[in-house]
Amino acid sequence: MVTPLGIEPSQCFVAGAWVAPRAGETLDLINPSDGSTLCAIARGQAGDIDAAVEAAQSALNGDWGKATAAERGRVLARIGALVLENTDELARLEAMDVGKPLTQARADVLALARYMEFYAGAADKLHGQTIPYLDGYTVYTLREPHGVTGHIIPWNYPMQIIGRSVGAALAVGNACVLKPAEEACLTALAFAELARRAGLPAGALNVVPGLGAEAGAALSAHPGVNHMSFTGSVGVGKLIQASAAENIVPVTLELGGKSPQVVFDDADLEAALPFLVNAGIQNAGQTCSASSRILVQRGLYDQVIEAMAARYSQLRAGPALDDLEVGPLVSMRQKAIVESFLAKGADLLIAGQGRVNDGAPEGGAYVRPTLFADVPPDHTLAQDEIFGPVQVIMPFDDEDEAVAIANGTEFGLVASCWTRDGARQMRMAKRLRAGQVFLNNYGAGGGVELPFGGTGLSGHGREKGFEALYGFSVLKTVAALHG
Ligand code: ADP
């Protein structure tokens, strides 16, 4: 049994208090490193979501709605400080809950703290404008909160995604209802407890764990929710957008990708190599912005394969607390999905493979990190998001072909280009279809300050950085005729 920061994990956090789910039902939370049951979590349902939305509305009509921007910033800063103070415990919880190796889990804690710091500082810097208009008028704009914001969080980076969406939403003065993934609830609950201790007014943040089809669907369909923010699969993203259409509310969708790194013959290969591999295997490849496609110009192609294969041969997958390069996947279900992709690559060349570490428990959700070479760009391994430690390498001849392959999927989240040619860097930055383009680096996961989001099946709307504050606010124009 784990009790995050003294919290009973089978409860919901609603209106500033820990409450049992109304139907009294729970779900088992599984440790993917060994398949054991960690604890029971609440199986929240529509009634719990109703209570959470009501609590959020009350907060907006009460202390939280009256808080000044500076006060909102101050409470976010206190939450960030408490997150930092509890780095070890939060990292351990995340490692056990989702199988993230401890070093990577610690990085997520620091990112969560950074989001709180960033949005603490940003809260009182979101300004309106004054607009010159007709004689006798003064016109200005106000940036106001949407009201109640719904946040449906996936299991791959719970802390980072809570940080970027809840942090920005609270900075603007929204009140949040958060539905963590059923596979990953502990740090969401711990975060709520830290927010309570930091003095966040009751109802400003509510957390209702439960199944997607129950608590998640109830939240996204709730008429009292004024904005929905979702990170997860394309299929569920479509459902969220359909519900938002029904209620005519704005929605931010971040739905993953098939992000390429494009390596030209003149690239600094030594600098590129760690990024080429790490961006694919970080978090066992369960990263929306994972770089799962490596495009290499023919002059360097064999060399890159050889160097990446050498790195792969050193990769070990093992229990999160052993803190190896790769942890287990989040669940046996995810392992089965990744293995079915590996089976689809049976006719392809495996250029490099890591191993499951000796002694890794039988019941853990481990797969071997695998690098495929010579993959045709239209192959399912080069087109579909696998969400596992699997990368493909493909050759190209010239810039036009590189762009055609790089842009040749339905996704468009992140892309990177490795070249020493400055003019080519500028051209590629414009030509690559992605919400973020990295030149001579790759930034999966990081970059609290950097606006992030996709095009195509990767979704729409921008999170992170200052840009997120625009998404989490509504613009009101005030026109005063005073003569
Ligand atoms: P994955 O397949 O990688 O688990 P999902 O998109 O299914 O990703 O899950 C991401 C989040 O969406 C989780 O919090 C999950 O509970 C939630 N979810 C799943 N199905 C629905 C649904 N029908 N409506 C709302 N939320 C859902």
XYZ file of C-alpha atoms and ligand atoms in Angstrom:
510
model
C 0.000 0.000 0.000
C 1.311 3.447 -0.835
C 0.032 6.603 0.702
C 1.259 9.586 -1.267
C 2.198 12.269 1.216
C -0.154 10.766 3.758
C -3.141 10.728 1.419
C -5.539 7.831 1.103
C -5.373 7.201 -2.662
C -8.837 5.675 -2.957
C -10.435 9.087 -2.482
C -11.219 12.049 -4.709
C -10.173 15.597 -3.918
C -13.252 17.819 -4.197
C -13.954 21.250 -2.714
C -10.669 21.228 -0.832
C -11.374 17.939 0.976
C -10.681 14.228 0.552
C -13.908 12.400 -0.139
C -14.780 8.799 -0.982
C -16.204 8.307 -4.492
C -20.004 8.468 -4.240
C -20.574 4.993 -5.639
C -17.914 3.660 -3.253
C -16.088 1.810 -6.030
C -12.359 1.484 -6.535
C -9.875 0.308 -9.174
C -6.565 -1.445 -8.646
C -3.435 0.523 -9.466
C -0.776 -1.781 -10.887
C 2.992 -1.411 -10.589
C 4.192 -2.120 -14.158
C 7.703 -2.993 -12.961
C 6.460 -6.287 -11.479
C 2.705 -6.512 -12.037
C 1.881 -6.190 -8.321
C -1.076 -4.167 -7.051
C 0.105 -0.916 -5.503
C -3.145 0.297 -4.015
C -6.802 0.972 -4.712
C -7.774 4.237 -6.379
C -11.187 5.851 -6.604
C -13.402 4.851 -9.505
C -15.015 8.257 -9.813
C -18.176 8.561 -11.871
C -20.625 11.158 -13.150
C -21.847 12.068 -9.659
C -18.293 12.798 -8.498
C -17.688 14.916 -11.588
C -20.911 16.850 -10.897
C -19.695 17.567 -7.370
C -16.275 18.643 -8.633
C -17.718 20.998 -11.259
C -20.034 22.474 -8.643
C -17.088 22.977 -6.283
C -15.142 24.704 -9.039
C -18.077 27.016 -9.780
C -18.345 27.877 -6.070
C -14.628 28.666 -5.970
C -15.076 31.082 -8.865
C -17.898 32.783 -6.957
C -15.840 32.838 -3.765
C -12.276 33.385 -2.590
C -10.605 32.084 -5.732
C -12.673 34.278 -8.045
C -11.783 37.296 -5.921
C -8.043 36.581 -5.739
C -5.889 39.139 -7.508
C -3.461 38.056 -10.192
C -0.593 38.623 -7.765
C -2.281 36.435 -5.147
C -2.796 33.675 -7.692
C 0.859 33.911 -8.603
C 1.891 33.722 -4.970
C -0.047 30.535 -4.289
C 1.393 28.933 -7.445
C 4.864 29.848 -6.220
C 4.137 28.184 -2.880
C 2.910 25.043 -4.650
C 6.116 25.003 -6.710
C 8.220 25.267 -3.554
C 6.336 22.385 -1.919
C 6.754 20.275 -5.047
C 10.502 20.844 -4.868
C 10.591 20.029 -1.154
C 8.907 16.698 -1.924
C 10.969 15.804 -4.979
C 12.077 12.409 -3.712
C 8.645 11.247 -2.652
C 6.952 12.457 -5.837
C 9.610 10.833 -8.015
C 9.248 7.552 -6.160
C 5.481 7.585 -6.483
C 5.697 8.243 -10.211
C 8.340 5.568 -10.665
C 6.189 2.943 -8.949
C 2.960 4.064 -10.563
C 3.985 4.340 -14.236
C 7.337 2.525 -14.315
C 9.393 5.611 -15.033
C 13.084 5.195 -14.140
C 13.820 7.346 -11.079
C 16.096 9.822 -12.867
C 13.399 10.503 -15.443
C 10.742 10.729 -12.731
C 12.858 13.290 -10.863
C 13.136 15.345 -14.045
C 9.342 15.370 -14.236
C 9.099 16.635 -10.644
C 11.496 19.449 -11.462
C 9.469 20.272 -14.585
C 6.284 20.410 -12.492
C 7.977 22.803 -10.084
C 9.233 24.890 -13.028
C 5.697 25.140 -14.445
C 4.485 26.427 -11.095
C 7.348 28.943 -10.957
C 6.810 30.067 -14.540
C 3.056 30.544 -14.175
C 3.505 32.104 -10.740
C 5.593 34.793 -12.385
C 3.323 35.090 -15.404
C 0.014 35.400 -13.537
C 0.151 39.195 -13.153
C 1.696 39.856 -16.561
C -1.228 38.925 -18.766
C -2.360 42.318 -19.987
C -5.106 43.621 -22.203
C -4.700 46.402 -24.748
C -6.062 49.854 -25.320
C -7.328 50.292 -28.862
C -7.572 53.657 -30.666
C -11.137 54.042 -31.922
C -13.647 56.783 -32.761
C -13.504 60.246 -31.223
C -14.986 60.245 -27.727
C -14.323 56.571 -27.064
C -11.897 54.660 -24.894
C -11.610 51.012 -25.868
C -9.671 48.359 -24.010
C -9.542 44.606 -23.698
C -9.666 42.391 -20.633
C -8.281 38.867 -20.413
C -10.644 36.856 -18.260
C -10.734 33.210 -17.191
C -13.035 30.813 -19.046
C -14.457 29.673 -15.732
C -14.358 25.930 -15.031
C -11.660 24.158 -17.003
C -11.592 20.385 -17.477
C -8.225 18.620 -17.687
C -8.000 15.015 -18.842
C -4.464 13.816 -18.223
C -2.678 10.781 -19.690
C -0.363 8.399 -17.878
C 2.906 9.060 -19.703
C 3.948 12.388 -18.094
C 1.333 13.048 -15.419
C 3.311 15.677 -13.527
C 4.508 17.602 -16.565
C 1.080 17.661 -18.152
C -0.639 18.671 -14.913
C 1.966 21.411 -14.580
C 1.494 22.840 -18.010
C -2.282 22.754 -18.120
C -3.383 23.287 -14.532
C -0.554 25.773 -13.908
C -1.583 28.000 -16.792
C -5.309 27.627 -16.086
C -4.914 28.630 -12.416
C -2.633 31.541 -13.275
C -5.445 33.084 -15.305
C -7.984 32.428 -12.536
C -9.875 29.403 -13.833
C -11.033 26.655 -11.458
C -9.945 23.192 -12.534
C -11.417 19.711 -12.548
C -8.729 17.163 -13.263
C -9.265 13.552 -14.314
C -5.955 11.687 -14.161
C -5.413 8.494 -16.151
C -6.583 5.312 -14.451
C -3.008 3.958 -14.783
C -1.438 6.999 -13.111
C -3.167 8.794 -10.278
C -0.742 9.073 -7.403
C 1.160 12.215 -8.305
C -2.079 13.969 -9.318
C -3.459 13.252 -5.856
C -0.204 14.259 -4.188
C -0.194 17.477 -6.209
C -3.715 18.284 -4.980
C -2.588 17.763 -1.401
C 0.427 20.030 -1.897
C -1.831 22.675 -3.458
C -4.119 22.447 -0.420
C -1.147 22.844 1.927
C 0.056 25.805 -0.128
C -3.242 27.577 0.531
C -5.006 27.150 -2.811
C -8.647 27.972 -1.999
C -11.104 25.075 -1.824
C -12.591 24.155 -5.195
C -9.925 25.877 -7.323
C -8.496 22.418 -8.056
C -10.494 19.201 -7.894
C -9.193 15.738 -8.790
C -11.498 12.858 -9.691
C -9.720 9.623 -10.630
C -11.646 7.053 -12.624
C -12.028 5.364 -15.968
C -11.928 7.344 -19.187
C -15.285 6.085 -20.372
C -16.881 7.004 -17.034
C -15.300 9.948 -15.190
C -13.503 11.204 -18.335
C -16.580 11.099 -20.538
C -18.685 12.699 -17.788
C -16.204 15.556 -17.444
C -15.858 16.261 -21.152
C -19.639 16.204 -21.660
C -20.446 18.304 -18.582
C -22.373 21.472 -19.498
C -20.785 23.307 -16.557
C -17.280 22.994 -18.023
C -16.197 26.040 -20.016
C -12.937 24.788 -21.546
C -11.499 21.299 -22.074
C -7.883 20.421 -22.261
C -6.939 16.892 -23.293
C -3.689 15.055 -23.912
C -3.959 11.475 -25.090
C -4.855 9.295 -28.041
C -6.303 10.482 -31.337
C -9.401 8.318 -30.898
C -10.295 9.779 -27.525
C -9.332 13.267 -28.767
C -12.096 12.992 -31.358
C -14.605 12.089 -28.643
C -13.489 15.058 -26.530
C -13.803 17.418 -29.479
C -17.273 16.033 -30.287
C -18.407 16.626 -26.687
C -16.937 20.111 -26.769
C -18.852 20.778 -29.990
C -22.070 19.733 -28.273
C -21.460 22.289 -25.501
C -19.770 24.869 -27.800
C -16.692 25.135 -25.611
C -13.084 25.580 -26.711
C -10.808 22.584 -26.517
C -7.058 22.099 -26.546
C -5.968 18.737 -27.919
C -2.461 17.281 -27.793
C -2.634 13.894 -29.442
C 0.878 12.689 -30.052
C 3.007 12.407 -33.126
C 5.498 10.620 -35.326
C 8.205 13.196 -34.995
C 11.220 13.104 -37.313
C 14.841 14.091 -36.865
C 16.414 14.939 -40.223
C 20.171 14.453 -40.406
C 22.005 16.014 -43.365
C 25.447 14.956 -44.562
C 27.028 18.062 -43.029
C 25.592 17.431 -39.540
C 27.745 17.371 -36.429
C 27.148 13.677 -35.846
C 28.835 13.534 -32.477
C 26.483 16.224 -31.183
C 23.457 14.623 -32.826
C 23.875 11.026 -31.683
C 22.728 11.296 -28.052
C 19.646 13.227 -29.181
C 18.856 10.764 -31.965
C 18.595 7.864 -29.530
C 17.425 9.537 -26.319
C 14.528 11.318 -28.002
C 13.248 7.904 -29.026
C 13.748 5.858 -25.889
C 13.124 8.463 -23.172
C 10.225 7.270 -21.003
C 10.408 3.968 -22.932
C 9.251 5.836 -26.033
C 5.914 6.672 -24.372
C 6.286 10.346 -25.186
C 3.944 12.348 -27.438
C 6.928 14.191 -28.829
C 9.182 11.121 -29.029
C 11.351 11.135 -32.114
C 10.384 7.825 -33.636
C 11.645 8.527 -37.172
C 15.283 9.200 -38.034
C 15.856 10.434 -41.593
C 19.483 10.369 -42.704
C 21.072 11.647 -45.902
C 22.823 8.867 -47.790
C 26.376 10.080 -47.124
C 25.974 9.497 -43.368
C 23.365 6.754 -43.477
C 25.546 3.714 -42.713
C 27.534 5.617 -40.120
C 24.384 6.700 -38.248
C 22.971 3.181 -38.291
C 26.213 1.800 -36.899
C 26.484 4.416 -34.160
C 22.819 4.164 -33.121
C 22.995 0.366 -33.144
C 26.017 0.499 -30.848
C 24.062 2.660 -28.429
C 21.050 0.349 -28.614
C 23.195 -2.647 -27.713
C 23.897 -0.933 -24.362
C 20.276 -0.202 -23.496
C 18.717 -2.189 -20.656
C 15.064 -2.299 -19.700
C 14.374 -2.982 -16.040
C 12.397 -1.946 -12.927
C 11.825 1.767 -12.454
C 13.565 1.804 -9.087
C 16.695 0.232 -10.655
C 16.882 3.447 -12.697
C 18.207 1.957 -15.946
C 17.969 3.623 -19.344
C 14.519 2.158 -20.003
C 11.726 1.196 -17.619
C 8.756 -1.074 -18.232
C 5.882 0.160 -20.364
C 2.986 1.504 -18.340
C 0.914 -1.676 -18.562
C 0.686 -5.146 -20.046
C -1.902 -3.688 -22.428
C 0.644 -1.194 -23.727
C 3.243 -3.949 -23.972
C 0.857 -5.992 -26.153
C 0.298 -2.971 -28.421
C 4.050 -2.388 -28.841
C 4.702 -6.081 -29.433
C 2.083 -6.159 -32.154
C 3.983 -3.346 -33.892
C 7.246 -5.244 -33.496
C 5.576 -8.230 -35.149
C 4.538 -6.012 -38.070
C 8.236 -5.227 -38.554
C 9.155 -8.908 -38.924
C 10.146 -8.350 -42.572
C 12.328 -5.337 -41.741
C 15.997 -5.086 -40.843
C 16.595 -4.843 -37.091
C 19.680 -2.663 -36.935
C 20.053 -2.610 -33.169
C 18.364 -3.936 -30.071
C 18.660 -3.469 -26.339
C 17.769 -6.147 -23.819
C 15.561 -6.790 -20.858
C 17.911 -6.694 -17.884
C 18.751 -9.899 -16.074
C 16.500 -10.332 -13.070
C 13.741 -8.020 -14.306
C 10.544 -9.453 -12.771
C 8.507 -11.790 -14.991
C 5.328 -9.840 -14.362
C 6.809 -6.528 -15.566
C 5.739 -4.878 -18.840
C 9.155 -4.964 -20.499
C 9.975 -4.852 -24.198
C 13.351 -4.759 -25.902
C 14.238 -1.331 -27.306
C 14.405 -1.881 -31.055
C 15.852 0.068 -33.974
C 14.676 -0.771 -37.501
C 16.588 0.358 -40.607
C 15.686 0.777 -44.299
C 12.057 1.258 -43.358
C 9.818 2.321 -46.262
C 8.223 5.687 -45.380
C 4.709 4.310 -45.899
C 5.243 1.287 -43.603
C 3.043 1.200 -40.498
C 6.200 1.466 -38.307
C 7.017 4.750 -40.057
C 3.455 6.074 -40.046
C 1.730 5.109 -36.827
C 2.469 6.179 -33.285
C 3.836 3.112 -31.483
C 4.361 4.583 -27.995
C 7.214 2.242 -27.153
C 11.034 2.238 -27.399
C 11.020 1.685 -31.152
C 12.676 3.865 -33.788
C 12.998 3.600 -37.552
C 15.815 4.896 -39.761
C 15.205 5.896 -43.355
C 17.589 7.241 -46.012
C 17.016 10.289 -48.232
C 18.909 11.911 -51.100
C 18.164 15.622 -50.981
C 16.304 18.331 -49.116
C 13.064 17.955 -51.073
C 12.926 14.255 -50.397
C 13.720 14.831 -46.719
C 10.836 17.283 -46.434
C 8.454 14.956 -48.281
C 9.250 12.053 -45.951
C 9.354 14.176 -42.791
C 5.959 15.750 -43.575
C 4.539 12.510 -44.941
C 2.510 11.392 -41.932
C -0.806 12.636 -40.597
C 0.913 14.040 -37.494
C 2.822 17.275 -36.958
C 4.044 17.768 -33.394
C 7.828 18.163 -33.293
C 10.614 17.958 -35.882
C 14.319 18.572 -35.843
C 16.982 19.220 -38.424
C 20.703 18.589 -38.072
C 22.871 20.604 -40.474
C 25.680 23.151 -40.305
C 24.259 25.044 -43.312
C 22.560 28.159 -41.909
C 20.415 28.812 -44.982
C 19.194 25.225 -44.954
C 18.349 25.529 -41.253
C 16.089 28.491 -42.017
C 14.465 26.754 -44.994
C 13.862 23.544 -43.079
C 12.390 25.397 -40.101
C 9.785 26.821 -42.464
C 9.186 23.681 -44.482
C 8.826 21.131 -41.665
C 5.216 20.633 -40.645
C 5.303 20.690 -36.852
C 4.332 22.834 -33.895
C 7.957 22.919 -32.730
C 11.100 22.710 -34.853
C 14.499 22.191 -33.251
C 17.677 23.098 -35.124
C 20.716 21.051 -34.126
C 19.006 19.734 -31.003
C 15.835 17.943 -30.014
C 13.636 19.007 -27.166
C 11.168 16.269 -26.305
C 9.490 16.983 -23.022
C 11.508 19.962 -21.863
C 10.983 23.634 -22.372
C 8.452 24.929 -19.898
C 8.816 28.322 -21.584
C 8.302 27.096 -25.148
C 4.850 27.073 -26.758
C 3.958 23.500 -27.662
C 1.236 21.814 -29.680
C 0.574 20.244 -33.023
C -1.070 20.315 -36.398
C -3.010 17.565 -38.166
C -3.657 14.506 -36.012
C -1.294 15.892 -33.386
C -4.110 18.219 -32.355
C -4.554 21.944 -31.987
C -4.123 24.720 -29.482
C -0.905 25.665 -27.748
C 0.234 24.842 -24.254
C 3.333 25.820 -22.280
C 5.044 29.167 -22.135
C 3.166 32.448 -22.097
C 1.099 31.342 -25.092
C -0.899 28.957 -22.893
C -2.284 31.935 -20.964
C -4.042 33.120 -24.110
C -5.633 29.712 -24.558
C -6.820 29.601 -20.971
C -8.333 33.089 -21.118
C -11.147 34.822 -22.966
C -10.763 38.264 -24.456
C -13.406 40.855 -23.641
C -13.528 44.166 -25.486
C -14.839 47.169 -23.537
C -15.882 50.245 -25.515
C -16.713 53.348 -23.468
C -18.345 56.372 -25.110
C -17.603 59.347 -22.904
C -17.655 62.202 -25.380
P -4.046 5.720 -23.947
O -4.746 4.870 -24.985
O -2.665 6.024 -24.296
O -4.260 5.226 -22.546
P -6.212 7.549 -23.837
O -6.465 8.630 -24.826
O -7.110 6.379 -23.831
O -4.717 7.140 -24.013
O -6.198 8.132 -22.363
C -5.817 9.455 -22.027
C -6.781 9.986 -20.994
O -8.083 10.027 -21.569
C -6.912 9.125 -19.728
O -7.096 9.985 -18.607
C -8.171 8.341 -19.986
O -8.828 7.925 -18.819
C -9.017 9.370 -20.716
N -10.098 8.805 -21.534
C -10.131 7.594 -22.153
N -11.302 7.422 -22.778
C -12.040 8.540 -22.570
C -13.343 8.983 -22.971
N -14.152 8.230 -23.694
N -13.739 10.219 -22.587
C -12.937 11.004 -21.847
N -11.704 10.643 -21.427
C -11.254 9.434 -21.774
